[in-house]
Coordinates of C-alpha atoms in Angstrom, one line a residue:
I1 CA -35.2 -25.3 -4.4
F2 CA -36.9 -22.7 -6.3
T3 CA -39.8 -24.0 -7.6
I4 CA -40.6 -25.6 -3.8
S5 CA -40.8 -21.8 -2.8
L6 CA -42.8 -20.6 -4.8
I7 CA -45.6 -23.4 -3.7
L8 CA -44.6 -22.7 -0.4
G9 CA -44.8 -18.1 -0.8
T10 CA -48.8 -19.1 -2.6
T11 CA -49.9 -21.2 0.6
I12 CA -49.3 -18.9 2.8
T13 CA -50.0 -15.5 0.8
I14 CA -53.7 -17.5 0.1
S15 CA -54.0 -19.3 3.7
S16 CA -53.3 -16.1 5.8
N17 CA -55.4 -14.0 7.4
H18 CA -52.8 -11.3 8.7
W19 CA -51.5 -8.6 6.2
I20 CA -47.9 -9.4 7.4
M21 CA -47.9 -13.3 6.3
A22 CA -49.5 -12.2 2.7
W23 CA -47.1 -9.7 2.3
A24 CA -44.3 -12.6 3.4
G25 CA -45.9 -15.0 0.6
L26 CA -45.6 -12.7 -2.0
E27 CA -41.5 -11.2 -1.1
I28 CA -41.3 -15.7 -1.3
N29 CA -42.9 -16.0 -4.4
T30 CA -40.4 -13.1 -5.6
L31 CA -37.9 -14.0 -4.7
A32 CA -37.9 -17.1 -6.1
I33 CA -39.2 -16.3 -9.2
L34 CA -36.8 -14.1 -10.0
P35 CA -33.4 -16.4 -10.3
L36 CA -36.0 -19.3 -12.5
I37 CA -36.8 -15.6 -14.8
S38 CA -32.3 -15.3 -15.0
K39 CA -32.2 -18.3 -15.0
S40 CA -29.8 -18.1 -19.1
H41 CA -27.2 -15.5 -18.3
H42 CA -28.5 -13.2 -21.4
P43 CA -29.1 -9.4 -20.7
R44 CA -31.9 -9.6 -21.6
A45 CA -33.1 -12.0 -18.5
I46 CA -31.1 -10.1 -16.2
E47 CA -33.1 -7.0 -17.6
A48 CA -35.9 -8.2 -17.4
A49 CA -35.5 -9.9 -13.7
T50 CA -34.5 -6.8 -12.6
K51 CA -37.4 -4.4 -13.5
Y52 CA -39.5 -8.1 -12.4
F53 CA -37.6 -7.3 -9.3
L54 CA -38.4 -3.2 -8.8
T55 CA -42.6 -2.8 -10.2
Q56 CA -42.9 -6.3 -7.5
A57 CA -41.2 -4.8 -4.6
A58 CA -42.3 -1.5 -4.7
A59 CA -45.6 -3.4 -5.2
S60 CA -44.7 -5.2 -1.4
T61 CA -44.5 -2.1 0.2
L62 CA -47.8 -0.2 -0.7
V63 CA -49.4 -3.6 -0.2
L64 CA -47.5 -2.8 3.9
F65 CA -48.4 1.0 3.8
S66 CA -51.8 0.0 3.2
S67 CA -52.5 -2.3 6.3
M68 CA -50.2 -0.9 7.8
N69 CA -52.1 2.9 7.2
N70 CA -55.9 0.7 8.4
A71 CA -54.0 -0.6 11.0
W72 CA -54.2 2.6 12.5
Y73 CA -57.1 4.2 12.0
T74 CA -59.2 1.0 12.8
G75 CA -56.9 -1.1 14.7
Q76 CA -57.8 -4.1 12.4
W77 CA -54.8 -6.3 11.7
D78 CA -57.3 -9.3 8.9
I79 CA -57.9 -9.2 5.7
T80 CA -61.2 -9.4 5.2
Q81 CA -61.3 -6.0 7.9
L82 CA -59.4 -3.7 4.8
T83 CA -62.2 -0.2 6.3
H84 CA -59.9 2.8 5.1
P85 CA -61.1 4.4 2.4
T86 CA -57.0 5.5 1.9
S87 CA -55.7 2.0 2.7
C88 CA -57.9 1.1 -0.4
L89 CA -57.2 3.5 -2.4
V90 CA -53.2 2.6 -1.9
L91 CA -54.6 -1.5 -2.0
T92 CA -56.2 -1.3 -4.9
T93 CA -53.5 0.2 -7.1
A94 CA -50.7 -1.9 -5.5
I95 CA -52.3 -4.7 -6.5
S96 CA -52.7 -3.4 -9.9
M97 CA -48.7 -3.1 -10.4
K98 CA -48.2 -7.2 -9.2
L99 CA -51.0 -8.5 -11.6
G100 CA -50.3 -5.3 -14.3
L101 CA -53.3 -3.8 -14.6
V102 CA -53.5 -0.3 -17.2
P103 CA -51.6 1.9 -15.6
F104 CA -48.9 -0.6 -14.3
H105 CA -48.8 -2.8 -17.1
F106 CA -45.4 -1.6 -18.5
W107 CA -42.9 -4.1 -16.6
F108 CA -45.3 -7.2 -17.4
P109 CA -44.9 -7.6 -21.5
E110 CA -41.1 -6.5 -20.7
V111 CA -40.8 -9.3 -18.6
M112 CA -42.1 -11.5 -20.6
Q113 CA -39.7 -11.4 -23.6
G114 CA -36.7 -11.7 -21.3
T115 CA -37.7 -15.3 -20.5
S116 CA -38.8 -18.4 -21.4
L117 CA -41.9 -20.3 -22.8
I118 CA -42.0 -22.2 -18.8
V119 CA -41.3 -18.6 -17.1
G120 CA -43.6 -17.2 -18.6
L121 CA -46.3 -19.1 -18.2
L122 CA -45.4 -19.3 -15.2
L123 CA -45.9 -15.4 -14.8
S124 CA -48.8 -15.1 -16.4
T125 CA -51.0 -17.8 -14.3
A126 CA -48.9 -18.7 -11.0
M127 CA -47.2 -15.6 -10.0
K128 CA -50.7 -13.3 -10.5
F129 CA -53.0 -16.0 -7.7
P130 CA -51.5 -13.9 -4.6
P131 CA -53.4 -11.2 -5.9
I132 CA -55.8 -12.4 -7.5
T133 CA -56.5 -14.0 -3.4
L134 CA -55.9 -11.0 -2.2
L135 CA -58.4 -9.1 -4.2
Y136 CA -61.2 -11.9 -3.7
M137 CA -60.8 -11.3 0.4
T138 CA -61.0 -7.4 0.2
S139 CA -63.6 -7.0 -3.1
P140 CA -66.2 -5.7 -0.7
S141 CA -64.3 -3.0 0.5
L142 CA -62.8 -2.0 -3.0
D143 CA -64.2 0.7 -5.1
P144 CA -66.0 0.0 -7.6
T145 CA -66.6 2.9 -10.1
L146 CA -62.5 3.3 -10.5
L147 CA -62.1 -1.1 -10.7
T148 CA -64.1 -0.7 -13.8
A149 CA -62.4 2.1 -15.1
L150 CA -59.0 0.3 -14.7
A151 CA -60.7 -2.5 -15.8
I152 CA -62.2 -1.4 -19.1
L153 CA -58.6 0.0 -19.8
S154 CA -57.0 -3.1 -19.5
V155 CA -59.3 -4.9 -21.9
A156 CA -58.6 -2.1 -24.5
V157 CA -54.8 -1.7 -23.7
G158 CA -53.8 -5.1 -23.9
G159 CA -55.9 -5.2 -26.9
W160 CA -54.6 -1.9 -29.2
M161 CA -50.4 -3.0 -27.8
G162 CA -50.3 -6.2 -28.6
L163 CA -52.0 -5.9 -32.1
N164 CA -49.3 -4.6 -33.9
Q165 CA -46.0 -6.6 -31.9
T166 CA -44.4 -9.8 -33.5
Q167 CA -43.4 -12.1 -30.4
I168 CA -44.9 -14.7 -29.1
R169 CA -44.9 -14.1 -25.8
K170 CA -45.5 -10.3 -26.2
I171 CA -48.1 -10.9 -27.4
M172 CA -49.7 -13.2 -25.1
A173 CA -48.7 -10.6 -22.6
F174 CA -50.8 -8.3 -23.9
S175 CA -53.6 -11.3 -23.5
S176 CA -52.6 -11.3 -20.0
I177 CA -53.6 -7.8 -19.6
S178 CA -57.5 -7.8 -21.4
H179 CA -57.6 -10.7 -19.1
L180 CA -57.2 -9.1 -16.3
G181 CA -59.1 -7.1 -17.3
W182 CA -61.9 -9.4 -17.3
M183 CA -61.0 -10.4 -13.9
A184 CA -60.8 -6.6 -12.1
I185 CA -64.0 -5.5 -13.8
V186 CA -66.6 -8.6 -11.9
I187 CA -64.6 -8.5 -8.5
S188 CA -66.9 -5.7 -7.1
Y189 CA -70.1 -7.7 -7.7
N190 CA -69.6 -10.7 -7.8
P191 CA -65.8 -12.6 -7.2
K192 CA -66.4 -16.1 -7.9
L193 CA -66.7 -15.6 -11.7
T194 CA -62.9 -13.7 -11.4
L195 CA -62.1 -16.6 -9.6
L196 CA -64.5 -18.6 -12.5
N197 CA -62.1 -16.5 -15.2
F198 CA -58.5 -16.3 -13.0
Y199 CA -58.7 -20.9 -13.7
L200 CA -60.0 -20.9 -16.8
Y201 CA -57.5 -17.9 -18.3
T202 CA -54.8 -20.2 -16.0
M203 CA -55.7 -23.9 -18.5
M204 CA -56.0 -22.0 -21.7
T205 CA -52.9 -20.0 -20.8
A206 CA -51.4 -23.0 -19.8
A207 CA -52.2 -25.3 -23.2
V208 CA -51.5 -21.8 -25.4
F209 CA -47.8 -21.8 -23.4
L210 CA -47.3 -25.6 -23.4
T211 CA -47.5 -26.2 -27.3
L212 CA -45.6 -22.7 -27.8
N213 CA -42.6 -24.3 -26.0
S214 CA -43.8 -28.3 -28.1
I215 CA -42.9 -26.4 -30.8
K216 CA -39.9 -24.2 -29.8
A217 CA -42.1 -20.6 -31.8
L218 CA -41.3 -17.5 -30.3
K219 CA -41.8 -15.2 -32.3
L220 CA -44.7 -15.1 -35.1
P221 CA -42.5 -16.8 -38.7
T222 CA -41.0 -19.7 -36.6
L223 CA -44.4 -20.0 -36.2
L224 CA -44.9 -20.1 -40.6
T225 CA -43.1 -22.8 -40.9
S226 CA -43.9 -25.0 -37.4
W227 CA -47.1 -27.2 -40.0
T228 CA -45.0 -29.5 -41.2
K229 CA -43.9 -31.2 -38.0
S230 CA -46.7 -31.5 -36.4
P231 CA -50.2 -30.7 -38.6
A232 CA -52.4 -32.1 -35.3
L233 CA -51.1 -29.6 -32.4
N234 CA -50.8 -26.8 -34.8
T235 CA -54.4 -27.3 -35.6
V236 CA -55.1 -27.9 -32.0
L237 CA -53.7 -24.5 -31.1
L238 CA -55.6 -22.9 -33.2
L239 CA -59.2 -24.0 -31.3
T240 CA -57.4 -23.4 -27.9
L241 CA -56.6 -19.3 -29.2
L242 CA -59.3 -18.9 -30.6
S243 CA -60.8 -20.5 -27.4
L244 CA -58.8 -17.9 -24.9
A245 CA -60.2 -15.0 -27.6
G246 CA -63.2 -15.6 -25.6
L247 CA -65.6 -17.4 -29.2
P248 CA -68.9 -19.9 -28.4
P249 CA -68.8 -23.2 -28.2
L250 CA -64.6 -23.1 -26.9
T251 CA -64.2 -23.3 -22.2
G252 CA -63.4 -19.3 -23.2
F253 CA -66.7 -18.0 -23.9
L254 CA -67.9 -19.0 -20.4
P255 CA -66.4 -16.7 -17.8
K256 CA -67.3 -13.8 -20.5
W257 CA -70.7 -14.5 -20.7
F258 CA -70.9 -14.8 -16.9
I259 CA -69.4 -11.0 -16.4
I260 CA -71.7 -10.0 -19.4
Q261 CA -74.6 -11.3 -17.5
E262 CA -73.9 -10.1 -14.3
L263 CA -73.5 -6.5 -16.0
T264 CA -76.7 -6.3 -16.9
K265 CA -77.9 -7.4 -13.5
Q266 CA -76.3 -4.6 -12.5
D267 CA -77.7 -2.0 -14.3
M268 CA -74.3 -1.8 -16.9
A269 CA -74.6 -2.7 -20.0
P270 CA -73.0 -0.1 -21.5
A271 CA -69.4 -1.1 -19.3
A272 CA -70.5 -4.5 -20.6
T273 CA -70.6 -3.8 -24.5
V274 CA -67.8 -1.8 -24.1
I275 CA -65.7 -4.0 -23.1
S276 CA -67.4 -6.9 -25.7
L277 CA -66.0 -5.1 -28.4
L278 CA -63.0 -4.0 -26.7
S279 CA -62.9 -7.7 -26.2
L280 CA -62.4 -8.0 -30.8
L281 CA -59.5 -6.3 -30.6
S282 CA -57.2 -9.2 -28.5
L283 CA -59.6 -11.4 -30.6
F284 CA -57.9 -9.9 -33.9
F285 CA -54.3 -10.6 -32.4
Y286 CA -55.4 -14.3 -31.3
L287 CA -57.2 -14.9 -35.9
R288 CA -53.0 -13.8 -36.8
L289 CA -51.7 -15.7 -34.6
A290 CA -53.5 -18.9 -35.6
Y291 CA -53.1 -17.9 -39.4
C292 CA -49.6 -18.0 -38.9
A293 CA -50.1 -21.3 -37.2
T294 CA -52.1 -23.6 -39.7
I295 CA -53.9 -21.5 -42.3
T296 CA -50.4 -20.4 -44.1
L297 CA -48.6 -22.8 -45.5
P298 CA -44.2 -23.0 -46.1
P299 CA -43.6 -22.8 -49.6
H300 CA -43.7 -18.5 -49.7
A301 CA -41.7 -15.9 -50.3
T302 CA -40.1 -14.7 -46.5
N303 CA -36.8 -16.1 -45.1
H304 CA -36.8 -18.7 -43.0
V305 CA -34.7 -21.1 -41.5
K306 CA -35.9 -24.6 -41.2
Q307 CA -36.7 -26.7 -38.8
W308 CA -35.4 -30.2 -37.9
R309 CA -38.5 -31.9 -37.5
I310 CA -38.4 -34.4 -34.3
N311 CA -40.6 -36.9 -33.8
K312 CA -41.5 -37.0 -30.2
P313 CA -44.4 -37.4 -28.7
V314 CA -47.0 -34.3 -27.4
N315 CA -46.7 -33.8 -23.7
L316 CA -49.7 -36.2 -21.6
S317 CA -50.5 -32.5 -19.8
I318 CA -50.8 -30.6 -23.1
A319 CA -54.0 -33.4 -24.2
I320 CA -55.4 -33.0 -21.0
L321 CA -55.0 -28.9 -21.2
T322 CA -56.3 -28.7 -24.7
T323 CA -58.7 -31.1 -24.5
L324 CA -60.6 -29.2 -21.7
S325 CA -59.7 -26.0 -22.5
L326 CA -61.7 -26.4 -25.8
T327 CA -64.6 -28.6 -24.4
L328 CA -65.8 -27.0 -21.0
L329 CA -68.4 -24.9 -22.1
P330 CA -71.3 -27.7 -24.2
M331 CA -69.8 -29.4 -20.5
S332 CA -70.7 -27.2 -18.0
P333 CA -74.3 -27.4 -18.6
M334 CA -73.8 -31.4 -16.1

């Protein structure tokens, strides 16, 4: 029921023309993911669900408020006709809260830490899709300067705060925040690039999360001992993480390349330079994940519990997703 509601809410939001329908879809989405977050009945999961509910409810209220304000001044309920400046500002705030853009990002790492890996994957990909479609539809009327500022701040904070983490879900949350910064900076100039970036990010994140789920790794020390269990999977995880960091010749470089090119066309070379340099910060913690996953070999001094070796076949979806997230850049000219 909850999965179907998730699909339904997303579909309603992305196919609606009227603000009330978009809002209803967002609400269905929020209500459907809450039981999935709090499924484990752990106090931390309940806390995560509560935090998620409060932020998303506030953001939905702001969406409703901005659309009503716009309708009050212009008589338009159409999503693409958002023209009133106050409404645009409030909507930018609301979508930033929904997505977890800085400075509205504080809920996201906490909520990710409270859930399982699979729900974490849903939160960082599927739940970001409806707000991004709303941004896509309203992008011509939003303020580019504000979005650029939010984007650069997001990449900076996502990089800085991920450096000191040992919990993998929190690291992935900060990585998500910095990727959202890359999406937000280009939405006013070329919205299709934002969608491309989002699809590729979703694919690579899904590959990483599913791999981690099959290794059952939740924190870095667990990752240190996983090398002996499935060497091939860990090697592929190394490459997928580097792809997520955006190193050529892997898929993750493709959206970054296009976005930098677009920003240079828009005479925003300084912004492009800053955002590229800030993404080096997130490269550091991806490299640390990769280092823990593959380069350190088991006999080492730290005390850890050895895990059972499970000879279970690797999921087909992991194989497909990792292959795509490693080879789409070389294939893209075709």
